[in-house]
Coordinates of C-alpha atoms in Angstrom, one line a residue:
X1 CA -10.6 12.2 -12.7
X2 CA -14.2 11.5 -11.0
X3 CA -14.7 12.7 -8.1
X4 CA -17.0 10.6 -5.3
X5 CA -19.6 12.5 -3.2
X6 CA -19.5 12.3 0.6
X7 CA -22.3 10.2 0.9
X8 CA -19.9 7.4 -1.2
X9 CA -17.1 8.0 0.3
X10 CA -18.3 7.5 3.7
X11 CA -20.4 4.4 2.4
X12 CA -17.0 3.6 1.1
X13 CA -15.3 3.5 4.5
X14 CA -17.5 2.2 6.5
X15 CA -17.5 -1.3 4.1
X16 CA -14.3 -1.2 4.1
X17 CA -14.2 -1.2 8.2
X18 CA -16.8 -4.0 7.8
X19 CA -14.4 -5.8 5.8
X20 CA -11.3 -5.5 7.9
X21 CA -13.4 -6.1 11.3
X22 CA -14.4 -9.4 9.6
X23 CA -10.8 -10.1 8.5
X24 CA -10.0 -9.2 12.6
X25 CA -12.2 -11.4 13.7
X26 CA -11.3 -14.4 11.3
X27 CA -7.6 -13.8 11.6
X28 CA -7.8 -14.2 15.5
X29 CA -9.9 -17.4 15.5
X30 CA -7.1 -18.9 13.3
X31 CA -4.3 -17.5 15.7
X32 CA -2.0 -19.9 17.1
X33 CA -3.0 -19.1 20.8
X34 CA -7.0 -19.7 20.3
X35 CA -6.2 -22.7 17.2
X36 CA -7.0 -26.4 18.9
X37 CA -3.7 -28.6 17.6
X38 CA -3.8 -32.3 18.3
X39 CA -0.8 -35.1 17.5
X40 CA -2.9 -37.2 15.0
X41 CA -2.6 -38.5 11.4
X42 CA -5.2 -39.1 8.8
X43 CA -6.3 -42.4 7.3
X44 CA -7.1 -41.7 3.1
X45 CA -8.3 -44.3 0.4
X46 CA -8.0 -42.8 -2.9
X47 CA -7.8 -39.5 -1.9
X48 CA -10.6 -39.5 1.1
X49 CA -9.9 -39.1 4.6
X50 CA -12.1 -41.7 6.5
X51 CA -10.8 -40.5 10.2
X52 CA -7.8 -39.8 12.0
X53 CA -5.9 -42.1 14.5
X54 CA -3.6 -40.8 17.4
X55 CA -0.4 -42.8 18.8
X56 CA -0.6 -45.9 20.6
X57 CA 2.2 -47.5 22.5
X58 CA 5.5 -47.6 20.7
X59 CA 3.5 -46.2 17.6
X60 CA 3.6 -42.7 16.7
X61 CA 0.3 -41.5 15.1
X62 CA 2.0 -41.4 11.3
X63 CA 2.7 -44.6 11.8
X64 CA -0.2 -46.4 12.1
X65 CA -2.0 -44.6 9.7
X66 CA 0.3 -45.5 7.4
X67 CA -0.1 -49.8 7.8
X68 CA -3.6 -49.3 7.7
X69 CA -3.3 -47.0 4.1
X70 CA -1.0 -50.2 3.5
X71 CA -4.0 -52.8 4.0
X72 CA -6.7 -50.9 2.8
X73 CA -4.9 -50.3 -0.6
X74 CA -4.2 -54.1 -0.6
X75 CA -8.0 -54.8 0.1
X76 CA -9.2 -52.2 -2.4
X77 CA -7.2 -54.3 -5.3
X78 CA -9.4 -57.5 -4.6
X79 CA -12.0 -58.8 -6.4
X80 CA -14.6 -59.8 -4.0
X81 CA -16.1 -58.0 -1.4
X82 CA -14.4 -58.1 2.1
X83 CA -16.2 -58.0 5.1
X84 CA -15.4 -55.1 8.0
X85 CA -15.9 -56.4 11.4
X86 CA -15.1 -55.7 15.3
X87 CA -13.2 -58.3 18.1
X88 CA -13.1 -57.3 21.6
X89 CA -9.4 -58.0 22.4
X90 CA -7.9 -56.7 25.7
X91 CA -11.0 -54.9 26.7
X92 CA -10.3 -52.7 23.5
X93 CA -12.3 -53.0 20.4
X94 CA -10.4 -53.7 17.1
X95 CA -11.5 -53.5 13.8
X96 CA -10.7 -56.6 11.4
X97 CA -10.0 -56.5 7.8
X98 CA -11.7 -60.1 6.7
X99 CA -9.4 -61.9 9.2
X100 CA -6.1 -59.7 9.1
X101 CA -6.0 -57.0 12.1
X102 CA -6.5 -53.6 10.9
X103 CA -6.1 -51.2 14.3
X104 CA -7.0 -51.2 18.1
X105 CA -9.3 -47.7 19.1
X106 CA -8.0 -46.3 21.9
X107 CA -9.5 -44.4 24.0
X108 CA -6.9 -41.0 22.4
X109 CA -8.7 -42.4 19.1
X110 CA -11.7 -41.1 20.2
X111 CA -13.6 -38.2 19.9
X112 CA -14.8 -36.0 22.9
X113 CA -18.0 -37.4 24.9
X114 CA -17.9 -41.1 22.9
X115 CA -16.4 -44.4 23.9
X116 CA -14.2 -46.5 22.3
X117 CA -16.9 -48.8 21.0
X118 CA -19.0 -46.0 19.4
X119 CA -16.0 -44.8 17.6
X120 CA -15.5 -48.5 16.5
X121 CA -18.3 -49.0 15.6
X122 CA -18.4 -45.5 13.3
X123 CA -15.4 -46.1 11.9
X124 CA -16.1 -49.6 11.0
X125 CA -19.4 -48.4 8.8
X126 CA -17.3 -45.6 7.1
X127 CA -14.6 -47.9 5.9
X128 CA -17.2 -50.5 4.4
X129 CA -18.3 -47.3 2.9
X130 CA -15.5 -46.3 1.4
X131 CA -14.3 -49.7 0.2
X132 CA -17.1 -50.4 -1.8
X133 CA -17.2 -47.0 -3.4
X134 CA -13.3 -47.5 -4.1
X135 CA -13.8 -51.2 -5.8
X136 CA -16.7 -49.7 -8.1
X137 CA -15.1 -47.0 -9.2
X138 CA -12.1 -49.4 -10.5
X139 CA -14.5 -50.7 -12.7
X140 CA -14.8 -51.0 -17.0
X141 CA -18.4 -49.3 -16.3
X142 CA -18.0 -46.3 -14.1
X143 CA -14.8 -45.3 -16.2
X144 CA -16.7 -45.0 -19.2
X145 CA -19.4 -43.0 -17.4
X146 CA -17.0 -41.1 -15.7
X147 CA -15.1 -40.2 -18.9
X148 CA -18.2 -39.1 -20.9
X149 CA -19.1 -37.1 -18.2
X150 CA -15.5 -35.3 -18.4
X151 CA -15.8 -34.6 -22.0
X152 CA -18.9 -33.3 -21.6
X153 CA -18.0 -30.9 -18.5
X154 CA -14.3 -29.8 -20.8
X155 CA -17.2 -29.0 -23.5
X156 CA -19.5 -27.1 -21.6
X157 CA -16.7 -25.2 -19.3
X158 CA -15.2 -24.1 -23.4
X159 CA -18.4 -23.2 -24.5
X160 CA -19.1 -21.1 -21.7
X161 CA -15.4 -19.6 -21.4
X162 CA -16.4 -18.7 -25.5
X163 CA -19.4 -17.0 -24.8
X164 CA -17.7 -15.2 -22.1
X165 CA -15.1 -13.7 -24.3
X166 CA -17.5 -12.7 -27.2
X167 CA -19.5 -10.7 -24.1
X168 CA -15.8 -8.9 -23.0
X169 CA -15.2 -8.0 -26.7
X170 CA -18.5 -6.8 -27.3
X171 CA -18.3 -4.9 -24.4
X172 CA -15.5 -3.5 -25.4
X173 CA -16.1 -2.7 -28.8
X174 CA -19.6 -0.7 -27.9
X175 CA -17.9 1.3 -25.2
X176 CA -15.1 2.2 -27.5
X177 CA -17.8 3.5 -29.8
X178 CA -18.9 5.7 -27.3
X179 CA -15.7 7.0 -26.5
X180 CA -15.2 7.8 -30.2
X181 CA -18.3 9.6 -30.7
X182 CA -18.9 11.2 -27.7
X183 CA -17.0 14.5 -27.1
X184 CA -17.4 14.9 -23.8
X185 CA -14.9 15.9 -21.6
X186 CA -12.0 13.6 -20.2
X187 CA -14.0 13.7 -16.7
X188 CA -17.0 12.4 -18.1
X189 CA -14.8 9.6 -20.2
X190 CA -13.4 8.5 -17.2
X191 CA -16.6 6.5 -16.2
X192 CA -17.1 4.2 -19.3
X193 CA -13.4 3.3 -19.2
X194 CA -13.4 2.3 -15.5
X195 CA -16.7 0.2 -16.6
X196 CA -14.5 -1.8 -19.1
X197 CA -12.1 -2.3 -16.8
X198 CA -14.6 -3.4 -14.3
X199 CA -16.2 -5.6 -16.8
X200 CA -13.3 -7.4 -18.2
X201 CA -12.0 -8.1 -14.4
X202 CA -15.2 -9.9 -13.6
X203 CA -15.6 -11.7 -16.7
X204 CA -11.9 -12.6 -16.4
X205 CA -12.3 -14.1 -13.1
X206 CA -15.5 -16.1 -14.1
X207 CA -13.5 -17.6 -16.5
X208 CA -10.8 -18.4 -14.5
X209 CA -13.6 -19.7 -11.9
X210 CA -15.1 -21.9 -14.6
X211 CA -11.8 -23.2 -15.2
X212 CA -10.5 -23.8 -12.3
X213 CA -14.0 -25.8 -10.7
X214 CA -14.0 -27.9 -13.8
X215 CA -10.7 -29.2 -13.8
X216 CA -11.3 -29.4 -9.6
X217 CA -14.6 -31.8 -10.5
X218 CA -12.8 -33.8 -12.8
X219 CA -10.3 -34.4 -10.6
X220 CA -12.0 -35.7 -8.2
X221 CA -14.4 -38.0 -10.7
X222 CA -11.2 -40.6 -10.8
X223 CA -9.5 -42.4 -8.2
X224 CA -5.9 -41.7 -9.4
X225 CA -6.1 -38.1 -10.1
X226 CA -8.0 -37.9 -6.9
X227 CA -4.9 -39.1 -5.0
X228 CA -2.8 -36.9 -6.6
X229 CA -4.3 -33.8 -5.8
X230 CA -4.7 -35.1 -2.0
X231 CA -1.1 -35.4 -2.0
X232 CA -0.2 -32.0 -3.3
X233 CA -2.6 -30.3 -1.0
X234 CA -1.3 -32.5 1.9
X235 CA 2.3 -31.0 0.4
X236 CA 1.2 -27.8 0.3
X237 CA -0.5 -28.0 4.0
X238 CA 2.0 -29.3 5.4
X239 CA 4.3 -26.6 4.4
X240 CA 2.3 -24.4 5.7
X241 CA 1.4 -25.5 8.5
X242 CA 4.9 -26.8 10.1
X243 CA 6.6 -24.8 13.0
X244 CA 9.5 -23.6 11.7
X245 CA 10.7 -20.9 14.1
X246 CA 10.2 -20.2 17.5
X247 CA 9.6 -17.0 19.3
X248 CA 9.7 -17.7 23.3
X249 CA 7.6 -20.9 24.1
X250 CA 5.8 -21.2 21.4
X251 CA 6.7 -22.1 17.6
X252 CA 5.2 -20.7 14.4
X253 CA 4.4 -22.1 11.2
X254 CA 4.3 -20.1 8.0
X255 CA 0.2 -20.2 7.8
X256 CA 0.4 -18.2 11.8
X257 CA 3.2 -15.8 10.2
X258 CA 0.5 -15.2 7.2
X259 CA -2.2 -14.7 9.2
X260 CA 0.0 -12.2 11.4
X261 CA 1.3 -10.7 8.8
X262 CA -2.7 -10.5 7.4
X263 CA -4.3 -9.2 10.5
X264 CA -1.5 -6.4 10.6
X265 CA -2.2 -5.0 7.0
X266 CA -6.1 -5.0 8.5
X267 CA -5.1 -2.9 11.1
X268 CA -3.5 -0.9 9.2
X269 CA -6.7 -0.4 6.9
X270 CA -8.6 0.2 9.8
X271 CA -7.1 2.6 10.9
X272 CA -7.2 4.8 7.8
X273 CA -10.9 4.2 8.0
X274 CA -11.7 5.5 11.2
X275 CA -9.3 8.4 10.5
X276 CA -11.0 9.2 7.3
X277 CA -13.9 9.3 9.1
X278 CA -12.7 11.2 11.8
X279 CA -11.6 13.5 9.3
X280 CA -14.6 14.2 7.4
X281 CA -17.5 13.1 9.2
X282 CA -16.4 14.8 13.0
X283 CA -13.2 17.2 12.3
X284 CA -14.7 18.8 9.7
X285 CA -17.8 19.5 11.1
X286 CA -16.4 20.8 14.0
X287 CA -15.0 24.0 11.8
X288 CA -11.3 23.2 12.7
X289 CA -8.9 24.4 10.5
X290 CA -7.4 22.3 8.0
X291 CA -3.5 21.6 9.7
X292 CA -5.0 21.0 12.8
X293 CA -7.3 18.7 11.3
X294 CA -4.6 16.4 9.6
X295 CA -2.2 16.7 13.1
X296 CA -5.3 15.0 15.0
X297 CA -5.9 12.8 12.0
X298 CA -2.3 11.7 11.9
X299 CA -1.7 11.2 16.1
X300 CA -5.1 9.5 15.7
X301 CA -3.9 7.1 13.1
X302 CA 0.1 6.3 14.8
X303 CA -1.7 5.5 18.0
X304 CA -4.3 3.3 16.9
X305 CA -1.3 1.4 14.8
X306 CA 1.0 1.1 17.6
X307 CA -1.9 -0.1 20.2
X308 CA -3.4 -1.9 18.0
X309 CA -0.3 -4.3 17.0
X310 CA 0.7 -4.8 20.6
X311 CA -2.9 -5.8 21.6
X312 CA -2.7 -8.2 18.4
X313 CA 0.7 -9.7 19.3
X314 CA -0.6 -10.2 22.9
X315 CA -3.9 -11.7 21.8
X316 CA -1.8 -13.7 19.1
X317 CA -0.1 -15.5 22.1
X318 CA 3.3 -13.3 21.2
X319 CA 5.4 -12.9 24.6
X320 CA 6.7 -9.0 23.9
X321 CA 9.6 -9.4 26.5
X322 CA 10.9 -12.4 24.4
X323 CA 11.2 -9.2 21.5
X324 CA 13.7 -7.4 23.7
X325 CA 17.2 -8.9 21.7
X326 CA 15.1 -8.3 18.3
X327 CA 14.4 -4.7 19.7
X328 CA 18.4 -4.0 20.6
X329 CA 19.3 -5.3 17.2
X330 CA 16.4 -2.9 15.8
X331 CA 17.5 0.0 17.6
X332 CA 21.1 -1.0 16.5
X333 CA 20.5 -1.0 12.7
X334 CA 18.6 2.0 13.1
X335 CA 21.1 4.0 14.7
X336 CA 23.6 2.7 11.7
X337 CA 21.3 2.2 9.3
X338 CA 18.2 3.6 9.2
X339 CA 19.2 6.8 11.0
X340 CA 18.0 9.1 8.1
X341 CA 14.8 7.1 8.8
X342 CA 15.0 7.7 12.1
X343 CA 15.5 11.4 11.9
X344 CA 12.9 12.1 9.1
X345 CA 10.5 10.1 11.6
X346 CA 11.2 11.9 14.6
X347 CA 11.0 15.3 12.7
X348 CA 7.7 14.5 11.5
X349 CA 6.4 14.1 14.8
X350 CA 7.4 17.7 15.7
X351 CA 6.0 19.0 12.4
X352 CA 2.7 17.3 13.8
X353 CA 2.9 18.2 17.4
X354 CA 4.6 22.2 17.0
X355 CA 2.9 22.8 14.0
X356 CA 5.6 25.2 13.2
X357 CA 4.1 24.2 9.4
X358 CA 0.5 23.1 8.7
X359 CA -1.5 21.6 6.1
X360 CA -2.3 24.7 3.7
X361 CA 0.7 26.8 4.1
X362 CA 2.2 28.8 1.4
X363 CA 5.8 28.3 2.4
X364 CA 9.2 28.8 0.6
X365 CA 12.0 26.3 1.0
X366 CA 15.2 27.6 -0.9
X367 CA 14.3 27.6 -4.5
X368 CA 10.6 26.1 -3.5
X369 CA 7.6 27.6 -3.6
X370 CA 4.2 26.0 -3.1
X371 CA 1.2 25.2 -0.6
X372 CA 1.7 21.9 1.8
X373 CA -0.5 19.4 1.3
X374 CA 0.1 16.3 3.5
X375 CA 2.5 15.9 6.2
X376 CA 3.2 11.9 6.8
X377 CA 5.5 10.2 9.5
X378 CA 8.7 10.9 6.9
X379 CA 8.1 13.4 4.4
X380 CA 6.1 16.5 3.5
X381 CA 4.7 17.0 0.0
X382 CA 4.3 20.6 -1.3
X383 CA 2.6 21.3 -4.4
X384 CA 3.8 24.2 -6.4
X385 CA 2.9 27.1 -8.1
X386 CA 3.2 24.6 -11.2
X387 CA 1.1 21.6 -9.6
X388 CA 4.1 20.0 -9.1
X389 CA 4.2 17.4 -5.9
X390 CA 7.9 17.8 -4.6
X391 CA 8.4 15.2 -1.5
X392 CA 10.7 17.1 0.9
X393 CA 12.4 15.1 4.1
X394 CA 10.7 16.4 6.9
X395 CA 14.6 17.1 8.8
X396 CA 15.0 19.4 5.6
X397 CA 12.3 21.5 6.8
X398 CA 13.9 21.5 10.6
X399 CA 17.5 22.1 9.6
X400 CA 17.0 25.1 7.2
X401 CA 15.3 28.0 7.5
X402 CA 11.8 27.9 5.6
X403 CA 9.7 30.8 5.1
X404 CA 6.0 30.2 6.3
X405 CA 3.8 32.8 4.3
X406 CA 1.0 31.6 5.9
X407 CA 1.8 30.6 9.5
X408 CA -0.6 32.2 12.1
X409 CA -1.9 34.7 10.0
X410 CA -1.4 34.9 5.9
X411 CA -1.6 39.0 5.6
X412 CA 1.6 39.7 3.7
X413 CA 3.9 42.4 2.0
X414 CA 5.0 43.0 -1.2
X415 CA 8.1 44.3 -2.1
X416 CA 8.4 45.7 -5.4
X417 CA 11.5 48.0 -6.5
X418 CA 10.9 50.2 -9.5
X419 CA 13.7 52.9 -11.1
X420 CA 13.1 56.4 -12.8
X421 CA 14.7 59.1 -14.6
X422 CA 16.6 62.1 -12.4
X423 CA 14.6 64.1 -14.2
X424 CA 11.2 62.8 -12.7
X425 CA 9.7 64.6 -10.0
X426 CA 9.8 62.2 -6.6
X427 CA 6.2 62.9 -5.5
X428 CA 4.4 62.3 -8.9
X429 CA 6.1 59.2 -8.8
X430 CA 4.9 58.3 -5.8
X431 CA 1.2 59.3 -6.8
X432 CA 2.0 57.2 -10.0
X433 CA 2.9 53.8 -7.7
X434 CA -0.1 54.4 -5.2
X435 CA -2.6 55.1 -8.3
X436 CA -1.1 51.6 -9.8
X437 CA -2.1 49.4 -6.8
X438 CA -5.6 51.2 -6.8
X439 CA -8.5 48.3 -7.6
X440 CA -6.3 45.4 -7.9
X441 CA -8.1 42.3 -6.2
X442 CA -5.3 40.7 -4.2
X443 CA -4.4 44.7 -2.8
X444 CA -5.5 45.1 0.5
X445 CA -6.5 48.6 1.5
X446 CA -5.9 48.1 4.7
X447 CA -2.7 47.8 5.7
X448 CA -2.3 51.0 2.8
X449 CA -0.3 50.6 0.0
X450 CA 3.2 52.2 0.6
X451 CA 6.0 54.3 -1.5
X452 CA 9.5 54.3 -0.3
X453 CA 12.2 56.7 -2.1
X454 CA 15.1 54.3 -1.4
X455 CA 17.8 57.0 -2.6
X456 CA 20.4 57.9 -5.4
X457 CA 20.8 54.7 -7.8
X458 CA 24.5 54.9 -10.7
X459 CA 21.4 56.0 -13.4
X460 CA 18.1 56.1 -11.9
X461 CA 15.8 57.3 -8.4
X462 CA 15.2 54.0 -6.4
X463 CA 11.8 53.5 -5.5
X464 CA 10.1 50.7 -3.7
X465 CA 6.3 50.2 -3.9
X466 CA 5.4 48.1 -0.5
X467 CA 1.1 46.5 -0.7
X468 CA -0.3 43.7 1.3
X469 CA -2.0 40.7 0.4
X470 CA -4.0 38.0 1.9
X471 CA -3.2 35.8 -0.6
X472 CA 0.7 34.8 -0.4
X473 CA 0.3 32.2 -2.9
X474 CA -0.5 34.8 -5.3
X475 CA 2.1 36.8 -5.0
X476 CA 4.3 36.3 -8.3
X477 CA 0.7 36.9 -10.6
X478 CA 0.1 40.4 -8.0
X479 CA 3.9 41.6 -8.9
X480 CA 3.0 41.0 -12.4
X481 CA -0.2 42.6 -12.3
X482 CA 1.4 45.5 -10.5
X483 CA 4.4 45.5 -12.7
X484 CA 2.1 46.3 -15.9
X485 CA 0.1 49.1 -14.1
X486 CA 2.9 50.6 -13.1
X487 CA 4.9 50.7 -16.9
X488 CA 1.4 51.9 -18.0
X489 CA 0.9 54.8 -16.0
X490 CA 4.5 56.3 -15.6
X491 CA 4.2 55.7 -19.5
X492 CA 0.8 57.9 -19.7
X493 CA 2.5 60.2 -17.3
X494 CA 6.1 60.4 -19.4
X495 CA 8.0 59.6 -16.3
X496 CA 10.9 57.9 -17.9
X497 CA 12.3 54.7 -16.9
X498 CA 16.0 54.9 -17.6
X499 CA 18.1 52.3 -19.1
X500 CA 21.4 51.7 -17.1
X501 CA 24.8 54.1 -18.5
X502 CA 27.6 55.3 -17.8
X503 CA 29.5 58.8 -18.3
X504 CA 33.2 58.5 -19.0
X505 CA 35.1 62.1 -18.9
X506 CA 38.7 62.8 -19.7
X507 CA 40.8 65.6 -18.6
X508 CA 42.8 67.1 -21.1
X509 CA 47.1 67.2 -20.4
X510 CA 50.1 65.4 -21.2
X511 CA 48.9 60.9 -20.5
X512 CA 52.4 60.3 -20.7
X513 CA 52.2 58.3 -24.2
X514 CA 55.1 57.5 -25.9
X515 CA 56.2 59.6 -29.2
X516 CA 55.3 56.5 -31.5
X517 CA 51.8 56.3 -29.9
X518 CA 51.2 59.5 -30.3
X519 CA 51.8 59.8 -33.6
X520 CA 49.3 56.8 -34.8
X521 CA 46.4 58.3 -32.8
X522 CA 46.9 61.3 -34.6
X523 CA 47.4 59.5 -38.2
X524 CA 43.9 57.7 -37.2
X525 CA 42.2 60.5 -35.9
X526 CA 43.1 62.4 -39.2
X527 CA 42.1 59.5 -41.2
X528 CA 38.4 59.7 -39.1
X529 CA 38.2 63.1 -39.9
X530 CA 38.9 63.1 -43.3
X531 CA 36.4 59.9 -44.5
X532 CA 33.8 62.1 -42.3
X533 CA 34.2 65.4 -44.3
X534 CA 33.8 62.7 -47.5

């Protein structure tokens, strides 16, 4: 697996932060409390919106842009050209369709700073506009064009997407050449593989961008298809942006929940970021150990997620007091629930805050052994002696005893029981053990190396060798070290390591066995004696 320099991996963060600040940023100016929402409807011909039109007496805003849809498709099916014009009626302009009334602009029609007669006026030009185009594009003529044109965009978007794939398979088939002939190491593989990948995902997407704009463009070219694809985007909108629940006074469509749900995951992102680089640009630094490092990192982290959604639900117009029966009903399922949760959480945050276990421990956990490597909100993850990750519930390592090899200070002692003879003399054994531990690299000298004589064992002197190491993680290869010093020497020294036995002695007399018993144990013991003298 590559491994990134510092340089990148701060590079790497800090683009990210740029990234999520502008997803911030853009998420709150679509929020629902800073969006600007107004009651109108839009006016389309043939899949244009001309302008919008807000409600008027007893007619709601849909409403009349739908009768004016009605009329302008009507006019759009004529013939001849039909003149747009203005009447002031009731001190209000409207706009007339030849001589049939199209609407009356209200002074709610209008845009901010202009009078009804501007706005007329505007809107007057724009559906003359729009008319025409409509009417032209109906005709023999501009349907030819516009289907030539089609074939000849579907042609060029093919040829392109072709050349595009023979550029991914050639790719693919010169990297895989490399692969094949170089023999490098897997490290040093990695690079043109993730290059592939890299270049397939981008020539992938240019396809799919190719694609995608062409079929867009020709969509557009006709007034049908056009309409169409207005109305499945006005679909789609409008799914998305209808209020469908309602949290306190205000109501939330599916785009806000998005966008909240959006902004969240950036905060989330952002604050790994400025942890990371809190990690390994200040902590670091700073010569702080390693566990107390990640405990910062970690509190660091929780806090800016927990400040940093309540600051986004306020600024999102969310009232938190209106969460208070959501809250109950949380607290509710957790306590039946989610307790296990609940307790893994809450024994995470004393892991953090007593440090009772830290980041780089060597610690034993029943049949466990291995070095902690992260600490997170609900579980631990201990790598072992076999590079194994084991993910342990962090109220495991609170309800049972764990043995911390490392914790305050990682000076350790060894104890290693070794058996000899009765007919070995107890002081050059203990020479022997001492002499065994003498220029081993994970030995300290200091604490010294000890000899115990433990006592009288069923077939052999006890010993017990006792050494200290700094290096508890070591400790099974520094037994077997020790172990082979110590066969060799007492070996070289014949000091015999006995095998386990047992002595059984019998008394002679009378074992009260019956006369029949007696007599086969003779008849076989006769039998013995006689095949041995054969």
């Amino acid at each position: 697996m590559m491994r990134h320099s510092p340089r990148f991996s701060f590079f790497s963060s800090c683009l990210g932060m740029m990234v999520v600040v502008i997803l911030l940023v853009l998420g709150l100016w679509l929020s629902p409390g800073m969006a600007q929402t107004g009651g109108k409807a839009s006016v389309v011909v043939d899949g244009y919106q001309i302008f919008q039109v807000s409600e008027s007496g007893q007619f709601s805003a849909e409403e009349r842009a739908n009768l004016i849809n009605l009329q302008l498709k009507e006019a759009i099916k004529s013939d001849t050209p039909i003149q747009v014009k203005i009447e002031e009626r009731n001190q209000l302009p409207t706009i007339l369709l030849g001589d049939r009334y199209l609407l009356t602009v209200t002074q709610k029609d209008t845009l901010p700073g202009s009078k009804p007669d501007e706005q007329a006026t505007l809107w007057v030009k724009q559906i003359q506009e729009v008319l025409q185009q409509s009417q032209s594009e109906r005709s023999s003529q501009y349907i030819r064009n516009t289907s030539i044109l089609t074939a000849s965009i579907l042609l060029g978007a093919f040829a392109v997407s072709w050349v595009l794939g023979l550029l991914r398979t050639r790719i693919s088939q010169i990297v895989q050449k490399k692969l094949n002939n170089a023999n490098a190491q897997a490290i040093n593989a990695d690079l043109p593989a993730g290059l592939t990948l890299l270049f397939k995902s981008i020539l992938f997407f240019a396809r799919a961008v190719i694609w995608a704009s062409a079929i867009i463009y020709i969509t557009n070219l006709f007034p049908y298809t056009r309409q169409w694809s207005y109305q499945i985007s006005y679909i789609l909108t409008s799914s998305f942006t209808s209020k469908f629940i309602t949290i306190g006074n205000n109501s939330y469509s599916l785009i806000n929940l998005l966008i909240l749900v959006g902004l969240l995951f950036a905060l989330f992102i952002f604050a790994g970021t400025i942890t990371n680089i809190l990690r390994s640009r200040v902590l670091s630094i700073a010569g702080i150990n390693r566990g107390v490092q990640e405990a910062i990192a970690i509190l660091t982290k929780y806090s800016l997620i927990v400040v940093g959604s309540i600051v986004l639900l306020q600024i999102w117009g969310l009232d938190l007091s209106s969460l208070t029966i959501l809250a109950s009903a949380l607290g509710i399922g957790i306590g039946f629930g989610f307790q296990d949760i609940a307790k893994n959480f809450g024994s995470g945050l004393i892991l953090i805050l007593e440090r009772p276990i830290q980041i780089g421990d060597f610690i034993e956990v029943g049949d466990l052994h291995g070095t902690v490597e992260r600490i997170s909100a609900r579980s631990t993850e201990i790598r072992t002696l076999d590079h194994i990750s084991i993910i342990v519930p962090n109220s495991r390592l609170l309800e049972s005893e764990v043995i911390n090899w490392s914790h305050h200070n990682p000076i350790s002692r060894l104890h290693l029981p070794v058996g000899v003879a009765y007919n070995a003399e107890p002081n050059l054994v203990k020479k022997a053990l001492l002499d065994a531990t003498k220029d081993h690299p994970n030995v300290l000298n200091a604490p010294p190396a000890q000899v115990f004589f433990k006592g009288f064992g069923d077939s052999a002197l006890n010993f017990e060798l006792l050494v200290w190491t700094a290096e508890p993680h070591k400790q099974f290869v520094t037994k077997s070290d020790l172990y082979f010093s110590i066969y060799e020497i007492l070996r070289k020294r014949q000091i015999e390591i006995p095998f386990p036995q047992h002595d059984l002695h019998l008394r002679s007399g009378n074992l009260g066995l019956s006369p029949q018993v007696e007599k086969a144990l003779l008849r076989l013991s006769e039998e013995s004696a006689n095949g041995y003298q054969e």
